[in-house]
Short mmCIF file of C-alpha atoms in Angstrom, two decimals:
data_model
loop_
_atom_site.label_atom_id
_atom_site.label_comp_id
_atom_site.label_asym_id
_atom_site.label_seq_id
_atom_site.Cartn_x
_atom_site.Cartn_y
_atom_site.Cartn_z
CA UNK A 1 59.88 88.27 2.41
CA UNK A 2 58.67 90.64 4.84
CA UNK A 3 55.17 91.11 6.00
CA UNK A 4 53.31 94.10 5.82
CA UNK A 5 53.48 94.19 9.59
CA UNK A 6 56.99 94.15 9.71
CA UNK A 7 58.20 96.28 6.96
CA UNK A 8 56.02 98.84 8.41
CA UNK A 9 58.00 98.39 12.07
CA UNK A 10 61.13 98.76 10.30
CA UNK A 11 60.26 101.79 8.38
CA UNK A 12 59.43 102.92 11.61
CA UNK A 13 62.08 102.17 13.43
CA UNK A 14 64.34 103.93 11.03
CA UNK A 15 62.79 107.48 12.05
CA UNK A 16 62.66 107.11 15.33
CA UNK A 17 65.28 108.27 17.47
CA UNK A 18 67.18 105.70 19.74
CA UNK A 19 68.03 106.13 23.05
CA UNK A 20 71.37 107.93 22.80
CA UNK A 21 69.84 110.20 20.24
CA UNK A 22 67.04 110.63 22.68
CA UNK A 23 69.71 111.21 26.24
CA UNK A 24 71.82 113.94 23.70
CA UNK A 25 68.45 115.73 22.74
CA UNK A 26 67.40 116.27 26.31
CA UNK A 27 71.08 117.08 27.43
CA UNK A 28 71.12 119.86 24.79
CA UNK A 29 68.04 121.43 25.37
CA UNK A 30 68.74 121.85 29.23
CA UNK A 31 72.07 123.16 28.17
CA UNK A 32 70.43 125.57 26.21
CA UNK A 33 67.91 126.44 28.99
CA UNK A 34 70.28 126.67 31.25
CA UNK A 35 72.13 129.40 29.07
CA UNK A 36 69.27 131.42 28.89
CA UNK A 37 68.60 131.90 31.87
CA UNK A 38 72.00 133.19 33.05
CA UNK A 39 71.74 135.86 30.31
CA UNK A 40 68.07 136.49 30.53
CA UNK A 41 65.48 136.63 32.81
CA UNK A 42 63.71 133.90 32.15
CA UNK A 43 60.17 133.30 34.10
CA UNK A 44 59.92 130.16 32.42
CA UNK A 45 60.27 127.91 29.42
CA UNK A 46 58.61 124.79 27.93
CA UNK A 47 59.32 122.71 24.74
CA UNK A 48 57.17 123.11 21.76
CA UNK A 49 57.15 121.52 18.83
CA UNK A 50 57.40 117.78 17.44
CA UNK A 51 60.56 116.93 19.82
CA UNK A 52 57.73 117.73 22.66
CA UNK A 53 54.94 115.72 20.84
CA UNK A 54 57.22 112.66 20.40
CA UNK A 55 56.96 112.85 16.73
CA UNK A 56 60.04 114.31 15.27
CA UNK A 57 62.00 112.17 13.24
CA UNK A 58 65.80 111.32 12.17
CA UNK A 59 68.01 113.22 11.78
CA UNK A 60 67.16 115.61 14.43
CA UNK A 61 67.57 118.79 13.60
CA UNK A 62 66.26 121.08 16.10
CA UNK A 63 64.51 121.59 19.72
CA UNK A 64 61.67 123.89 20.00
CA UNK A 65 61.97 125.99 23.09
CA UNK A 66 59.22 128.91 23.97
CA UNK A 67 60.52 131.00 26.86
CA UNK A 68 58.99 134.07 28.43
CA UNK A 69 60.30 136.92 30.36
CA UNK A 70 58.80 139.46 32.99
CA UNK A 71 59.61 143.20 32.09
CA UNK A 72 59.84 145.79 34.54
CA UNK A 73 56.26 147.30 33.65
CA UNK A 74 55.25 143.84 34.84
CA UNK A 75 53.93 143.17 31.43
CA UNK A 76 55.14 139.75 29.65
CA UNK A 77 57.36 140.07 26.66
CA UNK A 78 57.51 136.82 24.44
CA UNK A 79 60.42 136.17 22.18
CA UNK A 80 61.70 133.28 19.56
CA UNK A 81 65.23 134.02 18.58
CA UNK A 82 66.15 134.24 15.48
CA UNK A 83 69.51 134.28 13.87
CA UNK A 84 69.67 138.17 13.00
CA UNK A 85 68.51 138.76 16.48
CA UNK A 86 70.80 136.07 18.24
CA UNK A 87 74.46 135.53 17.11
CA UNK A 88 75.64 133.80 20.26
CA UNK A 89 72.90 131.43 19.65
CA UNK A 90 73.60 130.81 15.98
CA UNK A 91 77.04 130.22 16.67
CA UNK A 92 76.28 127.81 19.97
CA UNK A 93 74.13 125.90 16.79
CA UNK A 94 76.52 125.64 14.36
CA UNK A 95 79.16 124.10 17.29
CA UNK A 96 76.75 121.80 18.40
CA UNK A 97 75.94 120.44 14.64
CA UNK A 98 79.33 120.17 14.43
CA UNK A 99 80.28 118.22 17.31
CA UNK A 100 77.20 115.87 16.73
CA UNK A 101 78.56 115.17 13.41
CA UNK A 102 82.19 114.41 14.64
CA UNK A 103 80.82 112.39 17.20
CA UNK A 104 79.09 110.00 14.21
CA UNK A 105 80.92 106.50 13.90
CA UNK A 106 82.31 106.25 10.08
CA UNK A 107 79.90 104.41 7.83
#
């Protein structure tokens, strides 16, 4: 019988990512930064969100990223993109959930 000790450590090991799941999420979002900024100008971006806090759990699902942009008035425009706004993005999403899933060993 486990202890309280360990049955909490295995709980908790069960939501935390691994280190694969960990190298793929960081790949991914620099991939997606990296997109950005050849179709934007970007001034610069930072993660947000529990992926930055170190608290998001299994099965990852998403990457926050908060990017800004100078305009030409030299005012700041801020922007989250959203799926009506951003098609290239939903699609880049759905190929990416797919691949992630085909990548999955067979339980």
């Amino acid at each position: 019988m486990l202890t309280v000790e360990e049955a909490f450590r295995k709980f908790k090991s069960r939501l935390e990512l691994n280190q694969r799941e960990q190298d793929n999420a960081s790949a991914r979002q620099n991939e997606v930064r990296d997109f950005l900024v050849t179709k934007f100008s970007i001034d610069r971006s930072f993660l947000t969100g529990s992926y930055k806090r170190h608290t998001k759990t299994k099965p990852l699902k998403d990457i926050d990223i908060f990017s800004s942009s100078q305009k030409p008035s030299g005012t700041i425009a801020t922007r989250r993109p959203t799926r009506s706004s951003t098609p290239s993005m939903t699609h880049w999403s759905r190929s990416m959930a797919h691949r992630r899933c085909a990548s999955r060993p067979a339980a």
